[in-house]
PDB file of C-alpha atoms in Angstrom:
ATOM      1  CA  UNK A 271       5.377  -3.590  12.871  1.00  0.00           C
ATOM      2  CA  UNK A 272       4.586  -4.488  16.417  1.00  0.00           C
ATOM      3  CA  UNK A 273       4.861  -8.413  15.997  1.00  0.00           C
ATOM      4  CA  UNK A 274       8.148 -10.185  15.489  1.00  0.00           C
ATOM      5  CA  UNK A 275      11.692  -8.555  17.882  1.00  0.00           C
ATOM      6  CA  UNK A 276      13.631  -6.413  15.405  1.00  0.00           C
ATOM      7  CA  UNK A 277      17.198  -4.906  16.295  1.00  0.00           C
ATOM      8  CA  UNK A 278      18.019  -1.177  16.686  1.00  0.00           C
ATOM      9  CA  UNK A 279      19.749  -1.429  13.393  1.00  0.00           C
ATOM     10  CA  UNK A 280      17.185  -3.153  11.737  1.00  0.00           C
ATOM     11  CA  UNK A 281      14.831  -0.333  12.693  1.00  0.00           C
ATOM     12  CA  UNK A 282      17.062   2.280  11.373  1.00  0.00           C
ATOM     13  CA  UNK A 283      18.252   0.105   8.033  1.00  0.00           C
ATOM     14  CA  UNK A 284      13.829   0.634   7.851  1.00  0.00           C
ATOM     15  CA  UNK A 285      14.497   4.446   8.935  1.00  0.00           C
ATOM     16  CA  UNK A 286      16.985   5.073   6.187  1.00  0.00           C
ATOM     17  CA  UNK A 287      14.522   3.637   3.145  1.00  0.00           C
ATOM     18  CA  UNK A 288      11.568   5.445   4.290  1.00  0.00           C
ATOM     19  CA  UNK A 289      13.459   8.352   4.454  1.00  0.00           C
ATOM     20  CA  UNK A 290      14.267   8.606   0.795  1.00  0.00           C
ATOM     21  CA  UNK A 291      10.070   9.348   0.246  1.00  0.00           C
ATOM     22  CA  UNK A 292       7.850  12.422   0.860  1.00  0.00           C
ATOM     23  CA  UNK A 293       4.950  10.105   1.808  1.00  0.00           C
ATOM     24  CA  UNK A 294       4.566   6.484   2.462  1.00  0.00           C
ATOM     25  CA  UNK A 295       1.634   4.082   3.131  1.00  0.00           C
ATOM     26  CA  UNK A 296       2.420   1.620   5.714  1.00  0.00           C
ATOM     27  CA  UNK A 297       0.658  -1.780   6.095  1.00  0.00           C
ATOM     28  CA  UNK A 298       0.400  -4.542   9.004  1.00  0.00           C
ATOM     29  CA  UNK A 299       1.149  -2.272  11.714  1.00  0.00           C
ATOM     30  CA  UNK A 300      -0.292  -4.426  14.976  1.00  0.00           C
ATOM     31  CA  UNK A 301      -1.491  -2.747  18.203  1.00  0.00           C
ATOM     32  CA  UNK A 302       2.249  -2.301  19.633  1.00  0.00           C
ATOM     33  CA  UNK A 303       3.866   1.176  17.937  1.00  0.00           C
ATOM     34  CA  UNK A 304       6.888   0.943  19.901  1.00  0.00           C
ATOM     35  CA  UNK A 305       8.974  -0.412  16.203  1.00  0.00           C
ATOM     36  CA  UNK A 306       6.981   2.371  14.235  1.00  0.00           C
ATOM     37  CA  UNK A 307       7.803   5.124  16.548  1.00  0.00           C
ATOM     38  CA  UNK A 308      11.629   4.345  16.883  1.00  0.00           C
ATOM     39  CA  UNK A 309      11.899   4.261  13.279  1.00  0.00           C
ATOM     40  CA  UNK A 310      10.421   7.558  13.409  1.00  0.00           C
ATOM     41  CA  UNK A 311      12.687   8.546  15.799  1.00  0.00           C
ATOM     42  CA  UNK A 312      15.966   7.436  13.354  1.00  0.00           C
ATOM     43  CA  UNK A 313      14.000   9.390  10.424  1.00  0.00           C
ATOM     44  CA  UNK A 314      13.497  12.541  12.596  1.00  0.00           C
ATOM     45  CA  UNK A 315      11.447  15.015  13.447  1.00  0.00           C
ATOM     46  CA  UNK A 316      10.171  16.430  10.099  1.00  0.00           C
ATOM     47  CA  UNK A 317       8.234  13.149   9.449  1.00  0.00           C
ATOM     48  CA  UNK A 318       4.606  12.593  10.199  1.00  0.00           C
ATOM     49  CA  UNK A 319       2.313   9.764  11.091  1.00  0.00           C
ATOM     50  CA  UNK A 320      -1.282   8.816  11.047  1.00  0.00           C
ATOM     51  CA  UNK A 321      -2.766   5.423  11.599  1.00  0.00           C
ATOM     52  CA  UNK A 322      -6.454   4.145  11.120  1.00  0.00           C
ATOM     53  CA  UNK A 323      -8.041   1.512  13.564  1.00  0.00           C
ATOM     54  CA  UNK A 324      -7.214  -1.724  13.990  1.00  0.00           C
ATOM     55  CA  UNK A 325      -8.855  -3.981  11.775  1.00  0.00           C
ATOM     56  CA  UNK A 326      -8.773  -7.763  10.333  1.00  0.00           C
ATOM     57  CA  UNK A 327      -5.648  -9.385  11.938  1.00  0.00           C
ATOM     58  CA  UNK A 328      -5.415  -6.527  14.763  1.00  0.00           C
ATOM     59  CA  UNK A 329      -4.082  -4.662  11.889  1.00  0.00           C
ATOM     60  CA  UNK A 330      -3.552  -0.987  11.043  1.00  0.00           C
ATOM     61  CA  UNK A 331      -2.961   0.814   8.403  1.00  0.00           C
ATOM     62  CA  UNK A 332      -0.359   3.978   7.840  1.00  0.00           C
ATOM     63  CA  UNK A 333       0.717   7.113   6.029  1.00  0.00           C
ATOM     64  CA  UNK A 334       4.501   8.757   7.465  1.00  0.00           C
ATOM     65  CA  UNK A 335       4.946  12.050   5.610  1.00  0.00           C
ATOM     66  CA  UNK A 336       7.414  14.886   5.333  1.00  0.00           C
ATOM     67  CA  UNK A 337       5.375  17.519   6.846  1.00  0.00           C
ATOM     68  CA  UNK A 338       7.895  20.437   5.375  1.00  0.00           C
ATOM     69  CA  UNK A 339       7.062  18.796   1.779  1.00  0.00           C
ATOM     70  CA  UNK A 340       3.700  18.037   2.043  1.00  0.00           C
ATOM     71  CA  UNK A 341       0.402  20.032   3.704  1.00  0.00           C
ATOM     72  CA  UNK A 342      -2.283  17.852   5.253  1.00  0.00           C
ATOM     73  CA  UNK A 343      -5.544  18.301   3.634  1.00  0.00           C
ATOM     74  CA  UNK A 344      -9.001  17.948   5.884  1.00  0.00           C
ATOM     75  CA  UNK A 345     -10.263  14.439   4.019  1.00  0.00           C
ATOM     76  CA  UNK A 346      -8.675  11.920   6.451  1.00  0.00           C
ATOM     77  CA  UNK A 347     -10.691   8.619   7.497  1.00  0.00           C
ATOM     78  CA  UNK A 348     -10.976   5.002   6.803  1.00  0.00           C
ATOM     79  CA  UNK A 349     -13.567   4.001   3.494  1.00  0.00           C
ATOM     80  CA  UNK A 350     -16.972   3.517   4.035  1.00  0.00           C
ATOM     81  CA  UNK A 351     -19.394   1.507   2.416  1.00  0.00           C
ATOM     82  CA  UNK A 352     -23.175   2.286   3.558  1.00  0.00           C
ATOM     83  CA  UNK A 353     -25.222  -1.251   4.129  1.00  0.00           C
ATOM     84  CA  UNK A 354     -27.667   0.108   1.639  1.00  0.00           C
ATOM     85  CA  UNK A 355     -24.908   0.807  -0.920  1.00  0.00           C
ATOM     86  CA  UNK A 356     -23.135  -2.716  -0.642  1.00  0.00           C
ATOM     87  CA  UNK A 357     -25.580  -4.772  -1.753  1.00  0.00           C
ATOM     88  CA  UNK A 358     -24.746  -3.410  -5.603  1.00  0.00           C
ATOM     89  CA  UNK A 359     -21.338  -3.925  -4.916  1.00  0.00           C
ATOM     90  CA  UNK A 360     -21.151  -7.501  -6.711  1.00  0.00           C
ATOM     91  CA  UNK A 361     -18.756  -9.716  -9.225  1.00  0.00           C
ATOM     92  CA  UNK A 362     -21.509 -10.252 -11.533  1.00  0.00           C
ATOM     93  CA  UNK A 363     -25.772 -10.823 -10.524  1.00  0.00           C
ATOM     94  CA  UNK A 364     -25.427 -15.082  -9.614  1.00  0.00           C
ATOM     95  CA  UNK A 365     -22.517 -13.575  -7.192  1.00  0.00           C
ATOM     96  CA  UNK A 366     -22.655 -12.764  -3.064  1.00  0.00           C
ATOM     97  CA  UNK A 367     -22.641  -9.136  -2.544  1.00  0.00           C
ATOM     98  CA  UNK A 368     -19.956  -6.893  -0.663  1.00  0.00           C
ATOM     99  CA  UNK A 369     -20.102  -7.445   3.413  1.00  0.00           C
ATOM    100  CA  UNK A 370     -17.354  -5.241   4.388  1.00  0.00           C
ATOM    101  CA  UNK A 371     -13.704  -4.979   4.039  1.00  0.00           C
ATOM    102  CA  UNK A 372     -11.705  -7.009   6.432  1.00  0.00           C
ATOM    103  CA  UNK A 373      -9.592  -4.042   6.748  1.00  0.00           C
ATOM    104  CA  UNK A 374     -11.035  -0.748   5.939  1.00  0.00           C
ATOM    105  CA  UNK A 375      -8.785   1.342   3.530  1.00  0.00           C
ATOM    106  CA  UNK A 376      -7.215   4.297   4.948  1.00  0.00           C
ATOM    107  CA  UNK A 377      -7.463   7.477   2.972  1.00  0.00           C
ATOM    108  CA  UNK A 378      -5.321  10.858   3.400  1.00  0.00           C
ATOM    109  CA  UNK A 379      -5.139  13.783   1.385  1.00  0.00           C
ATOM    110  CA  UNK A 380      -2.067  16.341   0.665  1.00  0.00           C
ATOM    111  CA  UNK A 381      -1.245  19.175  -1.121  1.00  0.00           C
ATOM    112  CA  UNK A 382       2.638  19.131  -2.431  1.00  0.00           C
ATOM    113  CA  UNK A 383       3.962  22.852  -0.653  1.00  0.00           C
ATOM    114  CA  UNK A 384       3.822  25.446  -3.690  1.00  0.00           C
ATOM    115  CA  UNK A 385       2.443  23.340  -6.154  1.00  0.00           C
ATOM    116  CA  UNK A 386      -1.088  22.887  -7.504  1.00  0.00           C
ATOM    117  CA  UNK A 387      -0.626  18.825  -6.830  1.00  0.00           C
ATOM    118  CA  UNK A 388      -3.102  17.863  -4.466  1.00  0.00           C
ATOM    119  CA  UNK A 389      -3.841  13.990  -3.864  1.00  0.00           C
ATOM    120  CA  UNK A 390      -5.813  11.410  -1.748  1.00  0.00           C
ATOM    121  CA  UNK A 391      -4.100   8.545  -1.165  1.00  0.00           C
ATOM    122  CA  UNK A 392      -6.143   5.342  -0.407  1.00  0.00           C
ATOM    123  CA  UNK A 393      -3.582   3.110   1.836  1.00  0.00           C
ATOM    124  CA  UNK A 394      -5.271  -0.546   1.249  1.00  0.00           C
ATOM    125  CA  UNK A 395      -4.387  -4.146   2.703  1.00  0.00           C
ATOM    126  CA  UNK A 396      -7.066  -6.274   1.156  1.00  0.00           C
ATOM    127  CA  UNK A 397      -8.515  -9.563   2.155  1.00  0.00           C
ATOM    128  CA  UNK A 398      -6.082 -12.611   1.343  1.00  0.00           C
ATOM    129  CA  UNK A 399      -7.308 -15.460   3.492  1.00  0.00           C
ATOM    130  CA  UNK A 400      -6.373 -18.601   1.308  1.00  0.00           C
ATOM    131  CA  UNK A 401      -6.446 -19.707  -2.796  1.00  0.00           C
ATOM    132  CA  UNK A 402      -9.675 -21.084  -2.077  1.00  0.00           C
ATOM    133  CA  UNK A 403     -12.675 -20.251  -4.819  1.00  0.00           C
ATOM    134  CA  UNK A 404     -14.999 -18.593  -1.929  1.00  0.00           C
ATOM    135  CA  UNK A 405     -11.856 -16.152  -0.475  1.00  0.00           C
ATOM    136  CA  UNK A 406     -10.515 -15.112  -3.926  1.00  0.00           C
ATOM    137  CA  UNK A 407     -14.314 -14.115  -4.987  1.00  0.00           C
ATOM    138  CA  UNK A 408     -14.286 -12.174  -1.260  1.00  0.00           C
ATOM    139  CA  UNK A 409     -10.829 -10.443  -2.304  1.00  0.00           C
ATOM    140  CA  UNK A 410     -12.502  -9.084  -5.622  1.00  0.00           C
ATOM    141  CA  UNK A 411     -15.425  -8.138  -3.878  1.00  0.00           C
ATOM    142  CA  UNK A 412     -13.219  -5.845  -1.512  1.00  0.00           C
ATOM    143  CA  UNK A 413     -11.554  -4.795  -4.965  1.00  0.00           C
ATOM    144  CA  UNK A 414     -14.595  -3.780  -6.588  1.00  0.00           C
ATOM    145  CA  UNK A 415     -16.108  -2.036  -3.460  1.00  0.00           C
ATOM    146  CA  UNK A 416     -12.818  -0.152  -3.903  1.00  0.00           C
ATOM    147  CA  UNK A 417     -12.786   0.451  -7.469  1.00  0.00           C
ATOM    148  CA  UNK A 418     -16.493   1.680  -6.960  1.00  0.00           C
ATOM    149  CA  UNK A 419     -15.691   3.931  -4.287  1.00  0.00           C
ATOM    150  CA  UNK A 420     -12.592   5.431  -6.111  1.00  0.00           C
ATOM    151  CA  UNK A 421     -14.924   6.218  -9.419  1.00  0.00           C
ATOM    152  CA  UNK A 422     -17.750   8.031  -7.052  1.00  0.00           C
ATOM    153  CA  UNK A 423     -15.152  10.155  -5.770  1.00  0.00           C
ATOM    154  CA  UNK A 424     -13.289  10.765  -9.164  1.00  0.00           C
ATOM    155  CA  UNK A 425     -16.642  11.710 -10.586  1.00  0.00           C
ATOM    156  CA  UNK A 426     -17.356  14.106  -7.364  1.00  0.00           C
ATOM    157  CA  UNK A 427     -16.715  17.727  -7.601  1.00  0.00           C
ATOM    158  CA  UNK A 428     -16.573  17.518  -3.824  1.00  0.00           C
ATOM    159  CA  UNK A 429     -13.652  15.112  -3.723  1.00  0.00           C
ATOM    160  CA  UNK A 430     -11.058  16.187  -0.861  1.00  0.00           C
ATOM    161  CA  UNK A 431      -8.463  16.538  -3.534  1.00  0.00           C
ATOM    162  CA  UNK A 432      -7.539  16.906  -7.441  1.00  0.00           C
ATOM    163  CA  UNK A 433      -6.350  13.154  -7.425  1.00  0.00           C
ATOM    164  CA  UNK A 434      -6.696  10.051  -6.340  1.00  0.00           C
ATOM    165  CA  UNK A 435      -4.703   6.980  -6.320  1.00  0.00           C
ATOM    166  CA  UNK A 436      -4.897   3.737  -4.306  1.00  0.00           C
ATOM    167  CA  UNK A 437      -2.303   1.907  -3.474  1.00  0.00           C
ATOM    168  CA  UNK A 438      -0.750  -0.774  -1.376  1.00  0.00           C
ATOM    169  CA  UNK A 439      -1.356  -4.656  -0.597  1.00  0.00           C
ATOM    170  CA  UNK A 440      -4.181  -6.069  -3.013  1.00  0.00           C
ATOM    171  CA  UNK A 441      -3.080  -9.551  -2.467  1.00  0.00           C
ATOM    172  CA  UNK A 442      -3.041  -9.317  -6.118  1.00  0.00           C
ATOM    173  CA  UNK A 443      -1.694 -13.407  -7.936  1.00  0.00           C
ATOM    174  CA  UNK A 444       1.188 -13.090 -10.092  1.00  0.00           C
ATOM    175  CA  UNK A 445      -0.930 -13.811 -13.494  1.00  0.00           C
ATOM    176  CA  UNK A 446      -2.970 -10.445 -13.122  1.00  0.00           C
ATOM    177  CA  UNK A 447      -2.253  -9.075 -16.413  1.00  0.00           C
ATOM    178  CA  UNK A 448      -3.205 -12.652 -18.413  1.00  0.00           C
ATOM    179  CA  UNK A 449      -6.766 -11.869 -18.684  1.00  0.00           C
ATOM    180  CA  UNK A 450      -9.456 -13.425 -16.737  1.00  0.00           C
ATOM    181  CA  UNK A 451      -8.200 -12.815 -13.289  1.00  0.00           C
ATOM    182  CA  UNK A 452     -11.109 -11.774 -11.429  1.00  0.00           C
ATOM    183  CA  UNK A 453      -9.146  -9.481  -8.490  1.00  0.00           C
ATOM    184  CA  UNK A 454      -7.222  -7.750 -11.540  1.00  0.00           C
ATOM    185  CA  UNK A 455     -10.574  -6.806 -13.390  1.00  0.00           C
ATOM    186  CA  UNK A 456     -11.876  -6.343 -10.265  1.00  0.00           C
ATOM    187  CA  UNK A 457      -9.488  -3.519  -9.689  1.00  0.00           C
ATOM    188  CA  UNK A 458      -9.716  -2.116 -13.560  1.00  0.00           C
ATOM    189  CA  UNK A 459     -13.692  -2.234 -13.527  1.00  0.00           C
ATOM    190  CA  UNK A 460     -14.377   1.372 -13.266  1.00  0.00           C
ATOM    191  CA  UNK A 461     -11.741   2.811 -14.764  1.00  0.00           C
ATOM    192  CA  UNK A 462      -8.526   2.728 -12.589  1.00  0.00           C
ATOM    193  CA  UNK A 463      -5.105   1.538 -13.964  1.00  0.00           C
ATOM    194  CA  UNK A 464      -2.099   0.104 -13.286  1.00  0.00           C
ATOM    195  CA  UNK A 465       0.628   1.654 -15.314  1.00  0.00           C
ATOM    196  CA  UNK A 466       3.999  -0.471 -16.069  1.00  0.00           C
ATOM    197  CA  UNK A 467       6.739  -0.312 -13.918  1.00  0.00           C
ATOM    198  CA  UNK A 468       9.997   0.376 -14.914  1.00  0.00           C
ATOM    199  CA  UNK A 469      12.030  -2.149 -13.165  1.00  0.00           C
ATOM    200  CA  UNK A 470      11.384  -6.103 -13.493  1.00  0.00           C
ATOM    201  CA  UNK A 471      11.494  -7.634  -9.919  1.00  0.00           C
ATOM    202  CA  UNK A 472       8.315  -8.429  -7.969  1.00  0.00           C
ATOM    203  CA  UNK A 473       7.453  -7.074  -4.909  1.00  0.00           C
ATOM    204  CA  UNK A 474       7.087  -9.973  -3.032  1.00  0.00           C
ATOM    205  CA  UNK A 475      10.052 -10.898  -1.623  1.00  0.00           C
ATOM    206  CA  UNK A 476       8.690 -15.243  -1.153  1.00  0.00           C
ATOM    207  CA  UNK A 477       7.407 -15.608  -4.647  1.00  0.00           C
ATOM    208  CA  UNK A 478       6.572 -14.040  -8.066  1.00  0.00           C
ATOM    209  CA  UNK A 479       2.900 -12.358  -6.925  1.00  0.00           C
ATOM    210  CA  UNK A 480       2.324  -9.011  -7.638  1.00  0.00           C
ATOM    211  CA  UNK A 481       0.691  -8.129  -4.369  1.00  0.00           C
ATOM    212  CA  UNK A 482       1.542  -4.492  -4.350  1.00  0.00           C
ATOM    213  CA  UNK A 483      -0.215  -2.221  -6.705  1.00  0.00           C
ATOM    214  CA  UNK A 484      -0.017   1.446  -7.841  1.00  0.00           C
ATOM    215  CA  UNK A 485      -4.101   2.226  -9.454  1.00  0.00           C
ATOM    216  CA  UNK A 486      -4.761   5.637 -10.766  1.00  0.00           C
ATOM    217  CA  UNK A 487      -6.904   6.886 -13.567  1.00  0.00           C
ATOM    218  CA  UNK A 488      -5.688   7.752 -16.721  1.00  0.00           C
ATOM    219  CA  UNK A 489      -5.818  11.656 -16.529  1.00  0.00           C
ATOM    220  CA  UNK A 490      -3.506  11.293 -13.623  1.00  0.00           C
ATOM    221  CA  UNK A 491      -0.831   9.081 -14.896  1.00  0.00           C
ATOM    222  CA  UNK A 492      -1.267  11.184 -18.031  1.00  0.00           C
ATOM    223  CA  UNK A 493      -0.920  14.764 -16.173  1.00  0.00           C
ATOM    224  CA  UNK A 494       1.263  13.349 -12.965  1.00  0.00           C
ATOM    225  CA  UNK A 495       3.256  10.169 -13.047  1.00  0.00           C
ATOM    226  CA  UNK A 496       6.434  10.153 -14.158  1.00  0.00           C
ATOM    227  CA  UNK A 497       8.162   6.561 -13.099  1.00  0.00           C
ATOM    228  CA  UNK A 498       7.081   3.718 -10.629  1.00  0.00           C
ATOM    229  CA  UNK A 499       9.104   0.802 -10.002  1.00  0.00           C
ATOM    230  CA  UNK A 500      10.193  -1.909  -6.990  1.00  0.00           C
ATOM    231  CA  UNK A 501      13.311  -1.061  -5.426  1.00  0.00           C
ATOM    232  CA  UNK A 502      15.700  -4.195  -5.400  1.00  0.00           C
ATOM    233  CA  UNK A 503      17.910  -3.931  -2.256  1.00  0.00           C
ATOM    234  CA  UNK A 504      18.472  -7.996  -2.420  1.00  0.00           C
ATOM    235  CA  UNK A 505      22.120  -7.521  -2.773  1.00  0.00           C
ATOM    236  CA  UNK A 506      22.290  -4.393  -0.683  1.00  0.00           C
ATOM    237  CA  UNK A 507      20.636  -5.443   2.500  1.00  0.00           C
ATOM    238  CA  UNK A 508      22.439  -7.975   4.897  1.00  0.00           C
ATOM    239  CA  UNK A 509      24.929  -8.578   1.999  1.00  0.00           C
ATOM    240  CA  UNK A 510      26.775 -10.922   3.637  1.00  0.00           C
ATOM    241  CA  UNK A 511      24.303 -13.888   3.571  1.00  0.00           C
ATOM    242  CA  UNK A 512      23.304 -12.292   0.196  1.00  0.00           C
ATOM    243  CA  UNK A 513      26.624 -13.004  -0.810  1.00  0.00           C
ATOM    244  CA  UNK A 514      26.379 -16.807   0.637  1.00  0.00           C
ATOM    245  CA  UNK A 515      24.015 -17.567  -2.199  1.00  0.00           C
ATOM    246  CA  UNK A 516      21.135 -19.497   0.331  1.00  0.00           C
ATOM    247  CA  UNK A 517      18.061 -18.017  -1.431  1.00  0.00           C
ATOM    248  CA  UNK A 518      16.033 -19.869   0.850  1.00  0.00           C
ATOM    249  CA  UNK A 519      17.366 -18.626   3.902  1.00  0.00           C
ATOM    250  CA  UNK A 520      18.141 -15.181   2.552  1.00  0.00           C
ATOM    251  CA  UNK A 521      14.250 -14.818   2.519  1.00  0.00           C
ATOM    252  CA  UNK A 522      13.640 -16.018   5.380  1.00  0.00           C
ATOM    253  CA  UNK A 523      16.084 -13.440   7.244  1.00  0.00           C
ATOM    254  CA  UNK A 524      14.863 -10.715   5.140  1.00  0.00           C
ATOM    255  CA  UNK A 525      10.854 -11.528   6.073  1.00  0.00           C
ATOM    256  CA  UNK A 526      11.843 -11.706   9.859  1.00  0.00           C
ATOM    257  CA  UNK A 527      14.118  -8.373  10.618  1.00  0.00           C
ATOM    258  CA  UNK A 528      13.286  -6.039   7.642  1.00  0.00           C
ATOM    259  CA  UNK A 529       9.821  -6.911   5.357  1.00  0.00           C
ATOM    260  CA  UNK A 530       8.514  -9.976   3.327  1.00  0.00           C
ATOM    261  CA  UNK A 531       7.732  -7.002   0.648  1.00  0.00           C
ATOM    262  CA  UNK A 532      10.092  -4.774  -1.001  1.00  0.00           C
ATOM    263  CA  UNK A 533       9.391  -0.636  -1.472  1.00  0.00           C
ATOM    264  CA  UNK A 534       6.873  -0.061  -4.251  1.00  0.00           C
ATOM    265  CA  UNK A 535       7.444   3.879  -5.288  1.00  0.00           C
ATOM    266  CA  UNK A 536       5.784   6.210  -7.200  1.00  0.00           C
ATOM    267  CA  UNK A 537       7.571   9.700  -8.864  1.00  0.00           C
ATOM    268  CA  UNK A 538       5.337  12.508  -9.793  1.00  0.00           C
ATOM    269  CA  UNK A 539       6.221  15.374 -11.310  1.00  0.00           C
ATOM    270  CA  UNK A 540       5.061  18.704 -11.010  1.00  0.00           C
ATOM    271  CA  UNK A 541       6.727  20.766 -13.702  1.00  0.00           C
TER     272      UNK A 541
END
């Protein structure tokens, strides 16, 4: 949001797949709202939004929820790493330690209205910066600090609610599940998962990456989840140059006037 010229009904195309969702985490929302706040606008008045700061990029991070659906909790704030706490936060003991995140995740929690579901959602848009050796070991790094940070609070009896899942852009390659992919272990070091999705395209609307990911531990998938998939609009969106067959210039529309990422959801279930 906030950087390239979208149309009215390209903002309210965005309106009407939002609106399918109780909650969603937003990412790459730059300093201009005026796109995020019409498309609140088109998905009316029942929605919600917070936003962190701006980080790496001039870019924010964001939750929009249904606030008939879904009670905000009191945990809100961006993740914090303590300088005296980074230093353990390391790939292996030859490796650089943890800096800081490039942008700091975003965390929310909710209770689901008349249900005992409560959950903090960590919104995250990880470090990318190029395929270089030196930027991939700085993207794990960010993924471990995270993976740390989610176990500490898992552990905690003070955590702001029952669960916890992170989720968003971890820049994650498209060979994360072949073993020996150090942002994938990264992720899966202290005991989150990433549970199989039950549809087959990618997220990435350019290539076959699996940037996106759903983590949560294994109690909560156990206890909560119930599907998670990629929606496929390809042939549903601007289906007239779908229909033209120009892959290449399908993309490129697609990037520009609705997202270079198709919806990752998540169903839990409460019964």
């Amino acid at each position: 949001f906030g950087l390239q010229e979208r149309r009215e009904t390209d903002l309210q195309l965005i309106a009407e797949l939002l609106s399918w969702y109780d909650v969603i985490a937003v990412q790459e929302c730059r300093e201009n709202f005026a796109d995020l706040y019409r498309v609140l606008l088109y998905m009316g008045t029942k929605y919600q939004v917070l936003m962190s700061d701006a980080g790496g990029n001039n870019e924010r991070l964001v939750f929009i929820y249904d606030r008939r659906k879904l009670k905000l909790l009191e945990e809100i704030g961006e993740v914090s790493i303590a300088p005296s706490r980074a230093k353990s936060v390391k790939l292996d003991e030859e490796s650089e330690h943890f800096v800081g995140f490039d942008r700091p995740p975003y965390l929310a929690s909710f209770n689901l209205t008349g249900t005992p579901l409560s959950v903090q959602l960590v919104n995250v848009h990880l470090f990318f910066g190029s395929p270089s050796p030196d930027d991939v070991a700085r993207r794990a790094l960010e993924v471990t600090a995270v993976a740390r940070w989610a176990a500490l609070r898992n552990e905690s009896q003070y955590s702001g609610a029952r669960e916890l899942i992170a989720l968003g852009d971890f820049n994650m390659p498209k060979d994360k599940r072949d073993g020996g992919n150090v942002v994938y272990d990264a992720l899966t070091s202290r005991g989150l998962v990433t549970p199989g999705h039950s549809t087959v395209v990618g997220s990435s609307i350019a290539s076959d990456n699996q940037y996106d990911q759903v983590a949560m531990f294994p109690k909560t998938t156990k206890a909560w989840l119930v599907n998670i998939g990629v929606f496929d609009f390809d042939a549903v969106v601007f289906k007239e140059l779908w229909a033209m067959g120009d892959e290449k210039k399908f993309e490129g529309y697609v990037r520009y006037y609705l997202s270079d990422h198709r919806p990752m959801w998540v169903e839990l279930g409460v019964g």
